[in-house]
mmCIF file of C-alpha atoms (C1' of nucleotides) in Angstrom:
data_model
loop_
_atom_site.group_PDB
_atom_site.id
_atom_site.type_symbol
_atom_site.label_atom_id
_atom_site.label_comp_id
_atom_site.label_asym_id
_atom_site.label_seq_id
_atom_site.Cartn_x
_atom_site.Cartn_y
_atom_site.Cartn_z
ATOM 1 C CA MET A 233 -0.001 0.001 -0.001
ATOM 2 C CA SER A 234 2.268 2.815 -1.158
ATOM 3 C CA CYS A 235 0.510 6.078 -0.656
ATOM 4 C CA PRO A 236 3.297 8.620 -0.259
ATOM 5 C CA PRO A 237 1.620 12.040 -0.675
ATOM 6 C CA ILE A 238 -1.561 12.292 1.335
ATOM 7 C CA PRO A 239 -3.822 14.049 -1.148
ATOM 8 C CA ASP A 240 -6.574 15.124 1.167
ATOM 9 C CA GLU A 241 -4.222 17.608 2.779
ATOM 10 C CA SER A 242 -2.969 18.820 -0.552
ATOM 11 C CA LEU A 243 -2.629 22.443 -1.573
ATOM 12 C CA GLY A 244 -5.770 22.403 -3.702
ATOM 13 C CA PHE A 245 -7.942 20.951 -0.990
ATOM 14 C CA LEU A 246 -6.621 23.291 1.679
ATOM 15 C CA LEU A 247 -7.128 26.306 -0.560
ATOM 16 C CA THR A 248 -10.670 25.197 -1.310
ATOM 17 C CA ASP A 249 -11.459 24.734 2.371
ATOM 18 C CA ALA A 250 -9.929 28.009 3.484
ATOM 19 C CA THR A 251 -11.703 29.957 0.754
ATOM 20 C CA ARG A 252 -15.036 28.377 1.572
ATOM 21 C CA ALA A 253 -14.552 29.063 5.262
ATOM 22 C CA ILE A 254 -13.858 32.754 4.651
ATOM 23 C CA ARG A 255 -16.791 33.096 2.264
ATOM 24 C CA ARG A 256 -19.136 31.409 4.726
ATOM 25 C CA ARG A 257 -18.059 33.593 7.639
ATOM 26 C CA PHE A 258 -18.252 36.772 5.611
ATOM 27 C CA GLU A 259 -21.762 36.010 4.451
ATOM 28 C CA GLN A 260 -22.887 35.032 7.943
ATOM 29 C CA ARG A 261 -21.800 38.440 9.221
ATOM 30 C CA ALA A 262 -22.894 40.459 6.197
ATOM 31 C CA THR A 263 -26.378 38.979 6.209
ATOM 32 C CA GLU A 264 -27.909 42.134 7.583
ATOM 33 C CA LEU A 265 -26.200 44.131 4.849
ATOM 34 C CA GLY A 266 -27.647 41.764 2.267
ATOM 35 C CA LEU A 267 -24.274 41.525 0.586
ATOM 36 C CA SER A 268 -22.744 38.300 -0.675
ATOM 37 C CA SER A 269 -19.005 37.945 -0.936
ATOM 38 C CA ALA A 270 -19.075 38.047 -4.736
ATOM 39 C CA GLN A 271 -21.161 41.209 -4.637
ATOM 40 C CA TRP A 272 -18.858 42.789 -2.080
ATOM 41 C CA ARG A 273 -16.023 42.171 -4.448
ATOM 42 C CA VAL A 274 -17.817 43.974 -7.262
ATOM 43 C CA LEU A 275 -18.408 46.974 -5.029
ATOM 44 C CA VAL A 276 -14.768 47.168 -4.032
ATOM 45 C CA HIS A 277 -13.714 47.490 -7.652
ATOM 46 C CA LEU A 278 -16.427 49.981 -8.519
ATOM 47 C CA LEU A 279 -15.750 52.219 -5.544
ATOM 48 C CA ARG A 280 -12.012 52.160 -6.066
ATOM 49 C CA ARG A 281 -12.005 52.722 -9.794
ATOM 50 C CA GLY A 282 -15.310 54.374 -10.577
ATOM 51 C CA PRO A 283 -17.857 53.180 -13.132
ATOM 52 C CA LEU A 284 -16.663 50.276 -15.255
ATOM 53 C CA SER A 285 -17.988 48.422 -18.268
ATOM 54 C CA GLN A 286 -18.987 44.849 -17.580
ATOM 55 C CA ALA A 287 -16.101 43.636 -19.698
ATOM 56 C CA ARG A 288 -13.558 45.526 -17.579
ATOM 57 C CA LEU A 289 -15.275 44.332 -14.460
ATOM 58 C CA ALA A 290 -14.941 40.770 -15.691
ATOM 59 C CA GLU A 291 -11.201 41.274 -16.143
ATOM 60 C CA PHE A 292 -10.725 42.715 -12.694
ATOM 61 C CA LEU A 293 -12.856 40.056 -11.057
ATOM 62 C CA GLU A 294 -11.185 37.324 -13.105
ATOM 63 C CA ILE A 295 -14.489 35.762 -14.045
ATOM 64 C CA GLU A 296 -16.324 35.403 -17.366
ATOM 65 C CA PRO A 297 -18.435 38.281 -18.725
ATOM 66 C CA ILE A 298 -21.596 36.189 -18.536
ATOM 67 C CA SER A 299 -21.027 35.694 -14.816
ATOM 68 C CA VAL A 300 -20.711 39.448 -14.404
ATOM 69 C CA SER A 301 -23.919 39.952 -16.336
ATOM 70 C CA ARG A 302 -25.987 37.910 -13.948
ATOM 71 C CA LEU A 303 -24.191 39.166 -10.866
ATOM 72 C CA VAL A 304 -24.981 42.729 -11.942
ATOM 73 C CA ASP A 305 -28.597 41.712 -12.619
ATOM 74 C CA ARG A 306 -29.028 40.746 -8.993
ATOM 75 C CA MET A 307 -27.078 43.706 -7.665
ATOM 76 C CA GLN A 308 -29.201 46.058 -9.720
ATOM 77 C CA GLU A 309 -32.351 44.423 -8.394
ATOM 78 C CA ALA A 310 -31.040 44.827 -4.855
ATOM 79 C CA GLY A 311 -30.278 48.505 -5.491
ATOM 80 C CA TRP A 312 -26.479 48.357 -5.209
ATOM 81 C CA VAL A 313 -25.678 49.448 -8.762
ATOM 82 C CA GLU A 314 -27.163 50.758 -11.984
ATOM 83 C CA ARG A 315 -26.346 50.167 -15.628
ATOM 84 C CA GLU A 316 -26.002 53.236 -17.787
ATOM 85 C CA PRO A 317 -25.209 53.534 -21.487
ATOM 86 C CA ASP A 318 -21.737 54.562 -22.588
ATOM 87 C CA PRO A 319 -21.856 57.723 -24.698
ATOM 88 C CA ASN A 320 -18.939 56.560 -26.843
ATOM 89 C CA ASP A 321 -19.863 52.980 -27.506
ATOM 90 C CA ARG A 322 -23.415 51.813 -27.748
ATOM 91 C CA ARG A 323 -22.430 48.220 -27.008
ATOM 92 C CA VAL A 324 -21.159 48.867 -23.520
ATOM 93 C CA LYS A 325 -23.095 49.340 -20.307
ATOM 94 C CA ARG A 326 -21.309 51.181 -17.564
ATOM 95 C CA VAL A 327 -21.935 49.809 -14.112
ATOM 96 C CA VAL A 328 -22.267 52.558 -11.517
ATOM 97 C CA ALA A 329 -22.378 52.131 -7.733
ATOM 98 C CA LYS A 330 -25.354 53.783 -6.058
ATOM 99 C CA CYS A 331 -25.448 55.666 -2.757
ATOM 100 C CA LYS A 332 -26.482 52.526 -0.932
ATOM 101 C CA ALA A 333 -23.163 50.968 -1.949
ATOM 102 C CA HIS A 334 -21.105 53.853 -0.648
ATOM 103 C CA ALA A 335 -23.072 53.757 2.589
ATOM 104 C CA ALA A 336 -22.392 50.068 3.162
ATOM 105 C CA PHE A 337 -18.746 50.123 2.193
ATOM 106 C CA GLU A 338 -17.083 50.905 5.507
ATOM 107 C CA ASN A 339 -19.333 48.480 7.262
ATOM 108 C CA ALA A 340 -18.416 45.598 4.979
ATOM 109 C CA ARG A 341 -14.754 46.460 5.037
ATOM 110 C CA GLN A 342 -14.803 46.273 8.819
ATOM 111 C CA ILE A 343 -16.390 42.836 8.639
ATOM 112 C CA ALA A 344 -13.689 41.689 6.237
ATOM 113 C CA ASP A 345 -10.862 43.132 8.339
ATOM 114 C CA ASP A 346 -12.141 41.498 11.512
ATOM 115 C CA LEU A 347 -12.490 38.248 9.658
ATOM 116 C CA TYR A 348 -8.900 38.303 8.431
ATOM 117 C CA GLU A 349 -7.684 39.037 11.911
ATOM 118 C CA GLN A 350 -9.583 36.054 13.258
ATOM 119 C CA ALA A 351 -8.383 33.852 10.400
ATOM 120 C CA LEU A 352 -4.726 34.653 11.001
ATOM 121 C CA ALA A 353 -4.768 34.406 14.794
ATOM 122 C CA GLY A 354 -1.891 32.345 16.108
ATOM 123 C CA LEU A 355 0.267 32.729 13.033
ATOM 124 C CA PRO A 356 3.661 34.402 13.336
ATOM 125 C CA PRO A 357 3.951 38.066 12.353
ATOM 126 C CA GLY A 358 4.794 38.329 8.703
ATOM 127 C CA ALA A 359 2.701 35.286 7.887
ATOM 128 C CA LEU A 360 0.159 37.430 6.069
ATOM 129 C CA GLU A 361 2.752 38.836 3.738
ATOM 130 C CA THR A 362 4.342 35.466 3.037
ATOM 131 C CA LEU A 363 0.895 34.079 2.382
ATOM 132 C CA THR A 364 -0.250 36.823 0.030
ATOM 133 C CA ASP A 365 3.061 36.691 -1.846
ATOM 134 C CA ALA A 366 2.619 32.967 -2.387
ATOM 135 C CA LEU A 367 -0.976 33.389 -3.507
ATOM 136 C CA ARG A 368 -0.087 36.129 -5.960
ATOM 137 C CA ARG A 369 2.616 33.893 -7.379
ATOM 138 C CA ILE A 370 0.197 30.980 -7.761
ATOM 139 C CA ILE A 371 -2.353 33.169 -9.513
ATOM 140 C CA ILE A 372 0.255 34.425 -11.970
ATOM 141 C CA ASN A 373 1.694 30.962 -12.560
ATOM 142 C CA LEU A 374 -1.725 29.548 -13.421
ATOM 143 C CA SER A 375 -3.076 32.485 -15.402
ATOM 144 C CA ASP A 376 -3.753 32.087 -19.095
ATOM 145 C CA SER A 377 -1.615 35.012 -20.207
ATOM 146 C CA PRO A 378 1.977 33.822 -20.195
ATOM 147 C CA GLU A 379 3.298 37.132 -18.833
ATOM 148 C CA ALA A 380 5.892 36.652 -16.154
ATOM 149 C CA GLN A 381 5.413 32.908 -16.019
ATOM 150 C CA ASN A 382 8.388 31.298 -14.400
ATOM 151 C CA ASP A 383 9.368 28.209 -16.333
ATOM 152 C CA ARG A 384 8.523 26.193 -19.494
ATOM 153 C CA MET B 163 -9.312 60.156 0.120
ATOM 154 C CA SER B 164 -8.065 57.868 2.859
ATOM 155 C CA CYS B 165 -7.987 54.330 1.557
ATOM 156 C CA PRO B 166 -5.275 52.647 3.592
ATOM 157 C CA PRO B 167 -5.746 48.903 3.015
ATOM 158 C CA ILE B 168 -6.253 48.120 -0.651
ATOM 159 C CA PRO B 169 -9.022 45.562 -0.401
ATOM 160 C CA ASP B 170 -8.831 44.119 -3.883
ATOM 161 C CA GLU B 171 -5.535 42.520 -2.974
ATOM 162 C CA SER B 172 -6.860 41.275 0.308
ATOM 163 C CA LEU B 173 -6.475 37.775 1.660
ATOM 164 C CA GLY B 174 -10.025 36.777 0.771
ATOM 165 C CA PHE B 175 -9.790 37.940 -2.787
ATOM 166 C CA LEU B 176 -6.407 36.341 -3.363
ATOM 167 C CA LEU B 177 -7.589 33.058 -1.889
ATOM 168 C CA THR B 178 -10.666 33.124 -4.097
ATOM 169 C CA ASP B 179 -8.595 33.795 -7.206
ATOM 170 C CA ALA B 180 -5.983 31.172 -6.445
ATOM 171 C CA THR B 181 -8.608 28.553 -5.686
ATOM 172 C CA ARG B 182 -10.520 29.297 -8.864
ATOM 173 C CA ALA B 183 -7.322 29.157 -10.915
ATOM 174 C CA ILE B 184 -6.408 25.751 -9.549
ATOM 175 C CA ARG B 185 -9.899 24.403 -10.056
ATOM 176 C CA ARG B 186 -10.015 25.680 -13.635
ATOM 177 C CA ARG B 187 -6.666 24.189 -14.541
ATOM 178 C CA PHE B 188 -7.451 20.863 -12.947
ATOM 179 C CA GLU B 189 -10.703 20.561 -14.826
ATOM 180 C CA GLN B 190 -9.113 21.583 -18.112
ATOM 181 C CA ARG B 191 -6.643 18.737 -17.792
ATOM 182 C CA ALA B 192 -9.005 16.176 -16.308
ATOM 183 C CA THR B 193 -11.590 16.707 -19.044
ATOM 184 C CA GLU B 194 -10.754 13.425 -20.714
ATOM 185 C CA LEU B 195 -11.175 11.667 -17.387
ATOM 186 C CA GLY B 196 -14.585 13.304 -16.981
ATOM 187 C CA LEU B 197 -13.738 14.182 -13.404
ATOM 188 C CA SER B 198 -14.482 17.554 -11.814
ATOM 189 C CA SER B 199 -12.395 18.795 -8.945
ATOM 190 C CA ALA B 200 -15.195 18.264 -6.434
ATOM 191 C CA GLN B 201 -15.645 14.704 -7.659
ATOM 192 C CA TRP B 202 -11.916 14.041 -7.510
ATOM 193 C CA ARG B 203 -12.026 15.104 -3.925
ATOM 194 C CA VAL B 204 -14.775 12.625 -3.136
ATOM 195 C CA LEU B 205 -12.784 9.827 -4.723
ATOM 196 C CA VAL B 206 -9.695 10.685 -2.704
ATOM 197 C CA HIS B 207 -11.599 10.245 0.535
ATOM 198 C CA LEU B 208 -13.348 7.066 -0.572
ATOM 199 C CA LEU B 209 -10.175 5.406 -1.825
ATOM 200 C CA ARG B 210 -8.222 6.356 1.270
ATOM 201 C CA ARG B 211 -10.802 5.412 3.836
ATOM 202 C CA GLY B 212 -13.057 2.910 2.128
ATOM 203 C CA PRO B 213 -16.846 3.144 1.838
ATOM 204 C CA LEU B 214 -18.379 5.999 3.802
ATOM 205 C CA SER B 215 -21.863 7.148 4.637
ATOM 206 C CA GLN B 216 -22.890 10.406 3.035
ATOM 207 C CA ALA B 217 -22.882 12.070 6.429
ATOM 208 C CA ARG B 218 -19.256 11.077 7.074
ATOM 209 C CA LEU B 219 -18.346 12.154 3.580
ATOM 210 C CA ALA B 220 -19.910 15.554 4.246
ATOM 211 C CA GLU B 221 -17.745 15.927 7.346
ATOM 212 C CA PHE B 222 -14.546 15.027 5.544
ATOM 213 C CA LEU B 223 -15.365 17.252 2.573
ATOM 214 C CA GLU B 224 -16.490 20.060 4.869
ATOM 215 C CA ILE B 225 -19.662 20.645 2.877
ATOM 216 C CA GLU B 226 -23.335 20.171 3.751
ATOM 217 C CA PRO B 227 -24.961 16.744 3.458
ATOM 218 C CA ILE B 228 -27.354 17.968 0.792
ATOM 219 C CA SER B 229 -24.390 18.981 -1.362
ATOM 220 C CA VAL B 230 -22.967 15.490 -0.975
ATOM 221 C CA SER B 231 -26.288 14.009 -1.951
ATOM 222 C CA ARG B 232 -26.355 15.718 -5.313
ATOM 223 C CA LEU B 233 -22.649 15.280 -5.915
ATOM 224 C CA VAL B 234 -23.053 11.556 -5.362
ATOM 225 C CA ASP B 235 -26.089 11.568 -7.678
ATOM 226 C CA ARG B 236 -23.928 12.766 -10.541
ATOM 227 C CA MET B 237 -21.012 10.532 -9.661
ATOM 228 C CA GLN B 238 -23.286 7.526 -9.555
ATOM 229 C CA GLU B 239 -24.702 8.429 -12.954
ATOM 230 C CA ALA B 240 -21.175 8.743 -14.306
ATOM 231 C CA GLY B 241 -20.255 5.331 -12.895
ATOM 232 C CA TRP B 242 -17.689 6.466 -10.323
ATOM 233 C CA VAL B 243 -19.522 5.249 -7.233
ATOM 234 C CA GLU B 244 -22.499 3.268 -6.001
ATOM 235 C CA ARG B 245 -24.807 3.664 -3.040
ATOM 236 C CA GLU B 246 -25.410 0.583 -0.960
ATOM 237 C CA PRO B 247 -27.559 0.111 2.122
ATOM 238 C CA ASP B 248 -25.919 -0.126 5.510
ATOM 239 C CA PRO B 249 -26.780 -3.425 7.205
ATOM 240 C CA ASN B 250 -26.802 -1.809 10.662
ATOM 241 C CA ASP B 251 -28.738 1.362 9.997
ATOM 242 C CA ARG B 252 -31.454 1.598 7.436
ATOM 243 C CA ARG B 253 -31.130 5.380 7.233
ATOM 244 C CA VAL B 254 -27.609 5.402 5.901
ATOM 245 C CA LYS B 255 -26.391 4.783 2.370
ATOM 246 C CA ARG B 256 -22.795 3.745 2.075
ATOM 247 C CA VAL B 257 -20.993 5.274 -0.873
ATOM 248 C CA VAL B 258 -18.623 2.809 -2.531
ATOM 249 C CA ALA B 259 -16.015 3.579 -5.189
ATOM 250 C CA LYS B 260 -16.270 1.427 -8.299
ATOM 251 C CA CYS B 261 -13.424 -0.063 -10.368
ATOM 252 C CA LYS B 262 -13.514 2.903 -12.713
ATOM 253 C CA ALA B 263 -12.554 5.139 -9.804
ATOM 254 C CA HIS B 264 -9.573 3.018 -8.819
ATOM 255 C CA ALA B 265 -8.470 2.950 -12.435
ATOM 256 C CA ALA B 266 -8.528 6.743 -12.763
ATOM 257 C CA PHE B 267 -6.900 7.516 -9.441
ATOM 258 C CA GLU B 268 -3.218 7.560 -10.366
ATOM 259 C CA ASN B 269 -3.973 9.505 -13.473
ATOM 260 C CA ALA B 270 -5.800 12.255 -11.597
ATOM 261 C CA ARG B 271 -3.200 12.365 -8.876
ATOM 262 C CA GLN B 272 -0.524 12.957 -11.465
ATOM 263 C CA ILE B 273 -2.524 15.843 -12.911
ATOM 264 C CA ALA B 274 -2.862 17.360 -9.452
ATOM 265 C CA ASP B 275 0.836 16.924 -8.647
ATOM 266 C CA ASP B 276 1.933 18.524 -11.905
ATOM 267 C CA LEU B 277 -0.462 21.351 -11.296
ATOM 268 C CA TYR B 278 0.924 22.084 -7.834
ATOM 269 C CA GLU B 279 4.435 22.079 -9.193
ATOM 270 C CA GLN B 280 3.459 24.616 -11.826
ATOM 271 C CA ALA B 281 1.571 26.699 -9.290
ATOM 272 C CA LEU B 282 4.522 26.934 -6.937
ATOM 273 C CA ALA B 283 7.207 27.585 -9.552
ATOM 274 C CA GLY B 284 9.479 30.448 -8.558
ATOM 275 C CA LEU B 285 8.667 30.282 -4.867
ATOM 276 C CA PRO B 286 11.451 29.572 -2.388
ATOM 277 C CA PRO B 287 11.851 26.004 -1.096
ATOM 278 C CA GLY B 288 9.790 25.566 2.012
ATOM 279 C CA ALA B 289 7.095 27.856 0.682
ATOM 280 C CA LEU B 290 4.699 24.942 0.273
ATOM 281 C CA GLU B 291 5.000 23.999 3.902
ATOM 282 C CA THR B 292 4.627 27.560 5.157
ATOM 283 C CA LEU B 293 1.621 27.943 2.915
ATOM 284 C CA THR B 294 -0.116 24.758 3.953
ATOM 285 C CA ASP B 295 0.563 25.500 7.628
ATOM 286 C CA ALA B 296 -1.068 28.901 7.244
ATOM 287 C CA LEU B 297 -4.049 27.472 5.397
ATOM 288 C CA ARG B 298 -4.594 24.768 8.025
ATOM 289 C CA ARG B 299 -4.482 27.449 10.689
ATOM 290 C CA ILE B 300 -7.034 29.584 8.856
ATOM 291 C CA ILE B 301 -9.365 26.640 8.408
ATOM 292 C CA ILE B 302 -9.191 25.799 12.110
ATOM 293 C CA ASN B 303 -9.601 29.435 13.162
ATOM 294 C CA LEU B 304 -12.755 29.807 11.102
ATOM 295 C CA SER B 305 -14.296 26.419 11.761
ATOM 296 C CA ASP B 306 -17.539 26.203 13.691
ATOM 297 C CA SER B 307 -16.260 23.791 16.313
ATOM 298 C CA PRO B 308 -14.308 25.803 18.853
ATOM 299 C CA GLU B 309 -11.638 23.093 19.260
ATOM 300 C CA ALA B 310 -8.133 24.526 19.246
ATOM 301 C CA GLN B 311 -9.309 28.020 18.461
ATOM 302 C CA ASN B 312 -6.652 30.498 19.352
ATOM 303 C CA ASP B 313 -8.238 33.491 21.033
ATOM 304 C CA ARG B 314 -11.598 34.855 22.292
ATOM 305 C "C1'" DT C 28 -17.681 51.587 -48.960
ATOM 306 C "C1'" DT C 29 -18.467 47.176 -48.241
ATOM 307 C "C1'" DG C 30 -17.353 42.916 -46.047
ATOM 308 C "C1'" DA C 31 -14.939 40.231 -42.460
ATOM 309 C "C1'" DT C 32 -13.494 40.151 -37.886
ATOM 310 C "C1'" DT C 33 -13.585 41.468 -33.121
ATOM 311 C "C1'" DT C 34 -15.825 43.004 -28.995
ATOM 312 C "C1'" DA C 35 -19.801 43.723 -25.490
ATOM 313 C "C1'" DG C 36 -23.539 41.875 -23.551
ATOM 314 C "C1'" DT C 37 -26.848 38.143 -22.788
ATOM 315 C "C1'" DA C 38 -29.808 33.521 -22.970
ATOM 316 C "C1'" DA C 39 -29.847 28.623 -21.989
ATOM 317 C "C1'" DG C 40 -28.519 25.175 -19.340
ATOM 318 C "C1'" DC C 41 -25.096 22.626 -16.212
ATOM 319 C "C1'" DA C 42 -22.084 21.957 -11.692
ATOM 320 C "C1'" DG C 43 -21.427 22.784 -7.061
ATOM 321 C "C1'" DG C 44 -22.131 25.438 -3.028
ATOM 322 C "C1'" DC C 45 -26.020 27.096 0.293
ATOM 323 C "C1'" DT C 46 -30.640 27.496 3.478
ATOM 324 C "C1'" DT C 47 -34.877 25.704 4.772
ATOM 325 C "C1'" DA C 48 -38.048 21.973 5.210
ATOM 326 C "C1'" DT C 49 -39.581 16.875 5.219
ATOM 327 C "C1'" DA C 50 -39.665 11.746 5.760
ATOM 328 C "C1'" DA C 51 -37.761 7.808 7.738
ATOM 329 C "C1'" DT C 52 -35.195 5.701 11.094
ATOM 330 C "C1'" DA C 53 -32.398 5.453 15.599
ATOM 331 C "C1'" DT C 54 -31.747 6.636 20.081
ATOM 332 C "C1'" DC C 55 -32.560 8.573 24.492
ATOM 333 C "C1'" DT C 56 -35.551 9.295 28.571
ATOM 334 C "C1'" DC C 57 -39.097 8.566 31.338
ATOM 335 C "C1'" DG D 80 -42.917 0.552 25.952
ATOM 336 C "C1'" DA D 81 -43.942 5.296 24.340
ATOM 337 C "C1'" DG D 82 -42.831 9.754 23.351
ATOM 338 C "C1'" DA D 83 -39.444 13.263 22.524
ATOM 339 C "C1'" DT D 84 -35.176 14.108 20.281
ATOM 340 C "C1'" DA D 85 -31.176 13.029 16.963
ATOM 341 C "C1'" DT D 86 -29.592 11.719 12.739
ATOM 342 C "C1'" DT D 87 -29.636 10.456 7.706
ATOM 343 C "C1'" DA D 88 -30.837 11.445 3.325
ATOM 344 C "C1'" DT D 89 -33.327 14.259 0.127
ATOM 345 C "C1'" DA D 90 -36.476 18.029 -2.269
ATOM 346 C "C1'" DA D 91 -37.053 22.827 -3.613
ATOM 347 C "C1'" DG D 92 -35.107 26.807 -4.774
ATOM 348 C "C1'" DC D 93 -31.323 30.372 -4.499
ATOM 349 C "C1'" DC D 94 -26.316 32.221 -5.800
ATOM 350 C "C1'" DT D 95 -22.098 32.040 -8.417
ATOM 351 C "C1'" DG D 96 -19.259 29.954 -11.402
ATOM 352 C "C1'" DC D 97 -18.889 27.670 -16.249
ATOM 353 C "C1'" DT D 98 -19.452 26.474 -21.720
ATOM 354 C "C1'" DT D 99 -21.760 27.262 -25.837
ATOM 355 C "C1'" DA D 100 -24.290 30.076 -28.870
ATOM 356 C "C1'" DC D 101 -26.478 34.377 -30.308
ATOM 357 C "C1'" DT D 102 -27.213 39.637 -31.433
ATOM 358 C "C1'" DA D 103 -25.660 44.256 -31.950
ATOM 359 C "C1'" DA D 104 -22.182 47.393 -32.559
ATOM 360 C "C1'" DA D 105 -17.392 48.773 -33.595
ATOM 361 C "C1'" DT D 106 -13.283 48.229 -36.172
ATOM 362 C "C1'" DC D 107 -10.187 46.531 -39.676
ATOM 363 C "C1'" DA D 108 -9.064 45.568 -44.573
ATOM 364 C "C1'" DA D 109 -9.559 45.506 -49.301
#
DNA sequence: TTGATTTAGTAAGCAGGCTTATAATATCTC
DNA sequence: GAGATATTATAAGCCTGCTTACTAAATCAA
């Protein structure tokens, strides 16, 4: 019975579990805000960068445009954002954050910050930076665009 | 404009992106096997531990029993597993891996191993262990059961 | 200018998570 | 034993991803 690497503690499984745990906790605490973690992510980009086309949003979020389309549908219904036409290109719809989004921002950010603090409790100082460096590297190494890929 | 922590590079977002990247790549390469990453995970547990009830499987996978139920539906349809009654408890259905699963195991494991190597390229030696330690810590810190929680 | 190609957004339909609710069976308590 | 409580699996219906396929508009090329 040679089973050298124990796969159920592998990188992929641990990443999956950690991500799910963070998402679950965030949504538990943001229930009263009515904000899911995917929607929170959209708001962060919109509030940082201003109105964006759905295509740009898809790039920033690293998801497919169709996924953005339906995410924005629900966020528009919930009153977080609006779609407005682009004066220069009749194909594009600019997604604009509404007042409600600005109002909720600090609140949600606090939830996220507290969550990260809880998540990292007991780890040595500097662990956060090591961790985020590694994650950034993994994302680049597995991205489709071959920019800055390390080997082969 | 005080925006100290740049949230779109936050831990949660990076984890989400890295996890999605790994899942995508795995499924691209495992297409010919017809195995999704969630299904691969089920097989790992079944082949390591033998037949399991759906409830136990849910615990190991850290997902809800209803999610297991539908996952197993699809895996049964695809011929990876079978449900069999438990002789000692008529409520439980034991999930058993079929030959097809054993046959595909090494193949899928190789895909996963190659993927991790690619993901970690360019990181210092020891990064994998630091990373998995941190992820395990995060998972424990955010789990519902208060066992081994660090503070508060 | 016309015709081909590219880009932006969306519909349909699937996988994999979730919450809430239900039925059947075990188990615990009195 | 009988009744209350737990546990096991599942149904219904939602959210967020995906692939594939389509329309409308912009852009490139001849």
